[in-house]
Tab-separated table of C-alpha atoms in Angstrom:
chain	number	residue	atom	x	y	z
A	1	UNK	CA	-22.152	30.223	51.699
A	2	UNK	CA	-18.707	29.269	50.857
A	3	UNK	CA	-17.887	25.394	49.055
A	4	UNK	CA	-14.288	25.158	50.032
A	5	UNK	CA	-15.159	22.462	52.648
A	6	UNK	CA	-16.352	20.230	49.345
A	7	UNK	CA	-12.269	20.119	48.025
A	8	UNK	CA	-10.457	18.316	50.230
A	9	UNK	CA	-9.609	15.158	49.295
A	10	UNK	CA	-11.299	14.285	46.071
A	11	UNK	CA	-7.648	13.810	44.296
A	12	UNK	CA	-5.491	11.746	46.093
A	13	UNK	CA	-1.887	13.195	46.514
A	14	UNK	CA	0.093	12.305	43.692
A	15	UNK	CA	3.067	11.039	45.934
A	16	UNK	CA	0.840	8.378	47.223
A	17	UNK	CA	0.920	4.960	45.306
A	18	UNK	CA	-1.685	2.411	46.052
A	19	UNK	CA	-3.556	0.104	43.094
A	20	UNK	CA	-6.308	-2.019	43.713
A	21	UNK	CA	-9.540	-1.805	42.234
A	22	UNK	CA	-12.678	-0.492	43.989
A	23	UNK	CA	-11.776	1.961	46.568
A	24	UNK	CA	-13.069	4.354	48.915
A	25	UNK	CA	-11.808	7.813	50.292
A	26	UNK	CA	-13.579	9.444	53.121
A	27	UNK	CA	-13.456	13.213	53.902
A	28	UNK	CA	-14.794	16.054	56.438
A	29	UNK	CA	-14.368	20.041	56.442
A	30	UNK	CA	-15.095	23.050	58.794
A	31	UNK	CA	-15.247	26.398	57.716
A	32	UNK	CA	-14.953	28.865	60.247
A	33	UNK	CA	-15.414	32.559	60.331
A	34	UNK	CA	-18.124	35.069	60.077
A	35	UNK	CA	-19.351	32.558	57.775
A	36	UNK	CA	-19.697	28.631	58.763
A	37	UNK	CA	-19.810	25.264	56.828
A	38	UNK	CA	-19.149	21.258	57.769
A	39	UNK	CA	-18.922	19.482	54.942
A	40	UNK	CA	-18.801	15.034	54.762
A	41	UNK	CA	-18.707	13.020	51.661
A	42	UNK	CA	-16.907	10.174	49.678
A	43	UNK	CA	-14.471	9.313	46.658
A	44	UNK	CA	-15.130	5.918	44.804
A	45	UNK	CA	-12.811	4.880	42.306
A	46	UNK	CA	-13.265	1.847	40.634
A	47	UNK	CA	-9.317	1.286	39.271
A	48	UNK	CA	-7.392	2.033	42.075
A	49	UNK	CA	-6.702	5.941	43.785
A	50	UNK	CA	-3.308	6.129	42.082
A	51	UNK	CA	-4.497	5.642	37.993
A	52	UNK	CA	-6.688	6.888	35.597
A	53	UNK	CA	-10.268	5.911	35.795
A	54	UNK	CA	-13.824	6.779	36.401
A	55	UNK	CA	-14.906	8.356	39.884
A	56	UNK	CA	-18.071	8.723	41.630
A	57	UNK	CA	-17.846	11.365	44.296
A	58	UNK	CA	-20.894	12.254	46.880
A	59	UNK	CA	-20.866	14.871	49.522
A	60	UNK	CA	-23.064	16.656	51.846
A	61	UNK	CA	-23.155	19.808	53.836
A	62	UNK	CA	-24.884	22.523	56.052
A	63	UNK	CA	-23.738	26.214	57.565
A	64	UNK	CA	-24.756	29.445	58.352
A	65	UNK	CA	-24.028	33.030	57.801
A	66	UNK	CA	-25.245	36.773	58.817
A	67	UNK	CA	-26.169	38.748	55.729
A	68	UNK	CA	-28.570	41.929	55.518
A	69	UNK	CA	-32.074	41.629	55.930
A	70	UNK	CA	-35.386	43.373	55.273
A	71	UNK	CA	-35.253	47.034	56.440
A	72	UNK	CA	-37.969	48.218	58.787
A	73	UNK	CA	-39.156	51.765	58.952
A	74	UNK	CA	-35.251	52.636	56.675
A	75	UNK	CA	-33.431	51.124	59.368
A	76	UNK	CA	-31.550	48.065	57.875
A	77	UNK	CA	-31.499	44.763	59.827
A	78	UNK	CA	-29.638	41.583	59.395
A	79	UNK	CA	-30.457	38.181	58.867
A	80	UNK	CA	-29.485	34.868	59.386
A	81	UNK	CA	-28.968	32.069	56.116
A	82	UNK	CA	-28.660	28.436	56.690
A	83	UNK	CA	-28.363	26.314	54.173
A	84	UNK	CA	-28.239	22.331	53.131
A	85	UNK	CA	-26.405	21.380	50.078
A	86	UNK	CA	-25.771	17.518	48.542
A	87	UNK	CA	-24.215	16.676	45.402
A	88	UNK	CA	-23.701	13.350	44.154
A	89	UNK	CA	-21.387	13.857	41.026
A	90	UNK	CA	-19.677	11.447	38.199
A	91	UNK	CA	-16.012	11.845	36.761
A	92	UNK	CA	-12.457	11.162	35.922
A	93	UNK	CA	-9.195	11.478	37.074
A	94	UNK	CA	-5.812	11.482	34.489
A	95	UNK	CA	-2.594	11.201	36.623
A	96	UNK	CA	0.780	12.291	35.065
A	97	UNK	CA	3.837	12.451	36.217
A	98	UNK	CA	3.542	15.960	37.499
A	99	UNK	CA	0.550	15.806	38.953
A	100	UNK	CA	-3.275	14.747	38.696
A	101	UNK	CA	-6.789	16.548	36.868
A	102	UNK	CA	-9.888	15.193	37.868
A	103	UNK	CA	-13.067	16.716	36.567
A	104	UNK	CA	-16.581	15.821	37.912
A	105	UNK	CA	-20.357	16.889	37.084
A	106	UNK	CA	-23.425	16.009	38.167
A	107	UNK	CA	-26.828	16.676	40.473
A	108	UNK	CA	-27.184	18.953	43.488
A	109	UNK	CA	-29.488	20.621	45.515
A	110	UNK	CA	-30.158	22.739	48.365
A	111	UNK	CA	-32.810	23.854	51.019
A	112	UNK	CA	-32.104	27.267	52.601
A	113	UNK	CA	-33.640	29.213	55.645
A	114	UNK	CA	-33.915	32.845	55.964
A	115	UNK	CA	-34.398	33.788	59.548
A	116	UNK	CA	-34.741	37.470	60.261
A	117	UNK	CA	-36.879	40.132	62.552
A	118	UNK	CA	-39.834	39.634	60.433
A	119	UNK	CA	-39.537	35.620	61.339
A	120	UNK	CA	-38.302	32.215	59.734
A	121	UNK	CA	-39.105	31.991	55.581
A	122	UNK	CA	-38.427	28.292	54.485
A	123	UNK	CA	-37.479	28.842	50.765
A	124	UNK	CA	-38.100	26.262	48.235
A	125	UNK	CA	-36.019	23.213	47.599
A	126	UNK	CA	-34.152	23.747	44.179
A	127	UNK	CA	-32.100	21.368	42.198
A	128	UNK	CA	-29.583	21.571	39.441
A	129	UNK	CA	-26.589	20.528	38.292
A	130	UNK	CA	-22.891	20.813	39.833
A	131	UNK	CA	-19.576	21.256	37.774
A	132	UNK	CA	-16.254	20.375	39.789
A	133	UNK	CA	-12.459	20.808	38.261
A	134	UNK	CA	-9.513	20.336	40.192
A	135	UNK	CA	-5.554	19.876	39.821
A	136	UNK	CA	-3.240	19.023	42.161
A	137	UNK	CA	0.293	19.871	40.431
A	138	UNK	CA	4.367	19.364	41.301
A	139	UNK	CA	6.120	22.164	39.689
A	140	UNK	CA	9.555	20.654	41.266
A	141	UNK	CA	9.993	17.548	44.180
A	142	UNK	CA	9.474	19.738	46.860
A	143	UNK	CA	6.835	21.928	45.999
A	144	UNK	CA	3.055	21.384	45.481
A	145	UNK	CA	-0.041	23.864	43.897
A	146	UNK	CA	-3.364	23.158	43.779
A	147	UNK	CA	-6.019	24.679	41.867
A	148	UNK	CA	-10.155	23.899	42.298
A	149	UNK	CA	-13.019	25.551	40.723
A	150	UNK	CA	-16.656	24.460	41.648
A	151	UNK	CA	-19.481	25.562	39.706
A	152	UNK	CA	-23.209	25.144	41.026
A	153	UNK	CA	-26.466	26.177	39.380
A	154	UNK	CA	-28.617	25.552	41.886
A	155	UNK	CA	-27.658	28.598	43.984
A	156	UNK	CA	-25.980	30.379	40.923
A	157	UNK	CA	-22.665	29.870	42.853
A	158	UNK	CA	-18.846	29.730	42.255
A	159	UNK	CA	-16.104	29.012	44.010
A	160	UNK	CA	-12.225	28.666	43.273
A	161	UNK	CA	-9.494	28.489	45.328
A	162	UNK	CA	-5.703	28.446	44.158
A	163	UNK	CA	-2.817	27.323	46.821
A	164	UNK	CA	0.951	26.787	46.717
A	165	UNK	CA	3.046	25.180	49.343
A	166	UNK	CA	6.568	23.741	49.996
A	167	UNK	CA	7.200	20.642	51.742
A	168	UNK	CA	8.836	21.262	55.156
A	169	UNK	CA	8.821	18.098	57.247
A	170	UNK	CA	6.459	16.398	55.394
A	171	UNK	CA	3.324	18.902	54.710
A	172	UNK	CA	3.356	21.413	52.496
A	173	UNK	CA	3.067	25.101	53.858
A	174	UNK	CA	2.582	28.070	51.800
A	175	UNK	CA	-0.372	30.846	50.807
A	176	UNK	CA	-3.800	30.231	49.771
A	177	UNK	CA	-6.870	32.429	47.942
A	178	UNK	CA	-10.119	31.696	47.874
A	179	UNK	CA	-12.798	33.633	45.932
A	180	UNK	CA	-16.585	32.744	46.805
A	181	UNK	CA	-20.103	34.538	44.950
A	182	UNK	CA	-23.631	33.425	44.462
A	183	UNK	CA	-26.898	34.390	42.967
A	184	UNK	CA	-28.010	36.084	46.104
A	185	UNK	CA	-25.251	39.012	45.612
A	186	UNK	CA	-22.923	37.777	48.515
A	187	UNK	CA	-19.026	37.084	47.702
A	188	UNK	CA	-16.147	36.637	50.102
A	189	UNK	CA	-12.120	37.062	49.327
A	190	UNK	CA	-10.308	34.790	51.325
A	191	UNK	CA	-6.194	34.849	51.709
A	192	UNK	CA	-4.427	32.795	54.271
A	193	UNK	CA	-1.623	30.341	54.797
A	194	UNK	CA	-2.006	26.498	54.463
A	195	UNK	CA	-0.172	22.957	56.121
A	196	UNK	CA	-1.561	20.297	53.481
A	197	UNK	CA	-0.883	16.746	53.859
A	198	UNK	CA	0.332	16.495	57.359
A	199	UNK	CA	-0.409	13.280	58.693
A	200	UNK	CA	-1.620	10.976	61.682
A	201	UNK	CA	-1.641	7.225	60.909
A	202	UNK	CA	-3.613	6.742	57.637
A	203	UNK	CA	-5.628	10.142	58.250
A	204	UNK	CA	-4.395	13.372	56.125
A	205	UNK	CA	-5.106	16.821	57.022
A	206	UNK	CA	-5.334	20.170	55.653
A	207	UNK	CA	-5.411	23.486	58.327
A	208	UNK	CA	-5.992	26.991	56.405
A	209	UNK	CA	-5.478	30.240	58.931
A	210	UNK	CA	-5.979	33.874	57.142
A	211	UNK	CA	-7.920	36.729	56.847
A	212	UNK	CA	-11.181	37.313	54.459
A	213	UNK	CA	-13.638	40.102	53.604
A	214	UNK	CA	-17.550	39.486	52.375
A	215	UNK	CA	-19.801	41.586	50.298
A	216	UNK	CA	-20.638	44.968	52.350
A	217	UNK	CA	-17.227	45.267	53.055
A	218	UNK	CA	-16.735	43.478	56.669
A	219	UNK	CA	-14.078	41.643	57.594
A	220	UNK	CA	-13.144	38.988	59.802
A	221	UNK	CA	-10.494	35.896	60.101
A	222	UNK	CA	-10.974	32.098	58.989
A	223	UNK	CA	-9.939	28.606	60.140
A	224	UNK	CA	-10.494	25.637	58.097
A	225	UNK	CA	-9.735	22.290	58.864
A	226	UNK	CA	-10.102	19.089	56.536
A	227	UNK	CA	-9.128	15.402	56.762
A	228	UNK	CA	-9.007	12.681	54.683
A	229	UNK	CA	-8.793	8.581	54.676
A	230	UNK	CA	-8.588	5.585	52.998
A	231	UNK	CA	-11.505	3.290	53.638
C-alpha cells in the first residue's frame, strides 16, 4: 500500500506569504493504478503557514491492492489487501529563504483485510508510531524540488518520493520517483512526470502521470491527483 497520497500539502509553498496565527490547511489524494489509495487530512499551525513554528498534522486513509495469495493444490492464487491507516502526528517547520523542512512524528495505526479464495481474514488492529520528513527546496526562481520520506512502524513501511519541476505558466512540471516497501514483502518503483501548484481560486493541485512496477515484477501505469486549501 503506497503513502504518497499522505504528502501533499503538509508544507506550504514557499512562494506563498500569509501570517496570522492559528491556521488550517486542508488536503485530499488519489492514487491510482494496480494499486489504490484516497487519502484526507489537515495541517494546523499555530504561527502562521509562512514562519517557523510548531505543527500538528492529522490524516486518514483507505485502498486496495492485488497481491499473491495462498496456493491451493501448487497452483498460486491472488488476493485482495485493503487497508485503513490514520496518523495524527506533531512537528515543526523552519522556512529559509530557499525553501522550507518540516519534520513530524507521532501515532498511527491500521486495520487490514485479506480477502482471498480461502475467504475474508480480518487481521488485527496494530498501532505504532509514524516518522514524516519533508523539504520543499528553490535551487534558482524558477525551479522547485521536493523531497519526502515517511517512515511507519506499524506496517514496517517506507516510502520516499523525490521530484523536480520548472515553473511554466505558473506550476511546476518536471519528473518524479517514488519508491514504496513494507513488512509484508511488497515494494513498488514509481517514475512519472508532475504539474505541482497549478491553481483554481484558493485550491492548489498536484497531477502525477507515469509508469511503475511492484514486487513480482508486474507492471502497470499511475495517476495521482492531490489538492490543497486554506481553511
Amino acid at each position: 500500500m503506497c503513502c504518497a497520497t499522505l504528502c501533499c500539502g503538509l508544507v506550504s509553498n514557499p512562494a506563498q506569504s500569509e501570517g496570522g496565527s492559528i491556521s488550517a490547511l486542508i488536503f485530499g489524494s488519489l492514487d491510482a493504478g494496480a494499486s489504490s489509495f484516497i487519502t484526507a487530512g489537515t495541517k494546523i499551525t499555530f504561527d502562521g503557514r509562512d514562519r517557523d513554528g510548531f505543527v500538528i498534522l492529522a490524516s486518514g486513509g483507505a485502498g486496495a491492492r492485488i497481491e499473491r495469495g495462498p496456493s491451493i493444490r501448487g497452483i498460486a492464487t491472488s488476493q485482495t489487501r485493503l487497508t485503513a491507516l490514520g496518523a495524527v502526528l506533531a512537528g515543526y517547520q523552519w522556512f529559509h529563504d530557499w525553501g522550507v523542512v518540516a519534520a513530524f512524528a507521532g501515532p498511527e495505526g491500521s486495520i487490514e483485510v485479506e480477502q482471498s479464495i480461502l475467504g475474508t481474514m480480518v487481521l488485527p488492529d496494530r498501532y505504532g508510531i509514524r516518522l514524516h520528513g519533508e523539504v520543499w527546496a528553490r535551487p534558482t526562481a524558477k525551479s522547485l524540488l521536493t523531497a519526502t520520506a515517511i517512515l511507519g512502524s506499524t506496517r514496517q513501511s517506507a516510502w520516499g518520493r523525490l521530484a523536480w519541476g520548472y515553473d511554466v505558466l505558473g506550476a511546476y512540471l518536471g519528473p518524479e520517483a517514488a519508491l514504496y516497501a513494507d513488512g509484508t514483502g511488497y515494494s513498488k518503483l514509481g517514475i512519472g512526470v508532475h504539474a505541482t501548484d497549478f491553481r483554481i481560486g484558493d485550491v492548489s493541485f498536484r497531477a502525477s502521470l507515469g509508469y511503475q512496477t511492484e514486487t513480482g515484477g508486474g507492471g502497470s501505469p499511475y495517476v495521482t491527483l492531490s489538492v490543497w486549501q486554506p481553511w
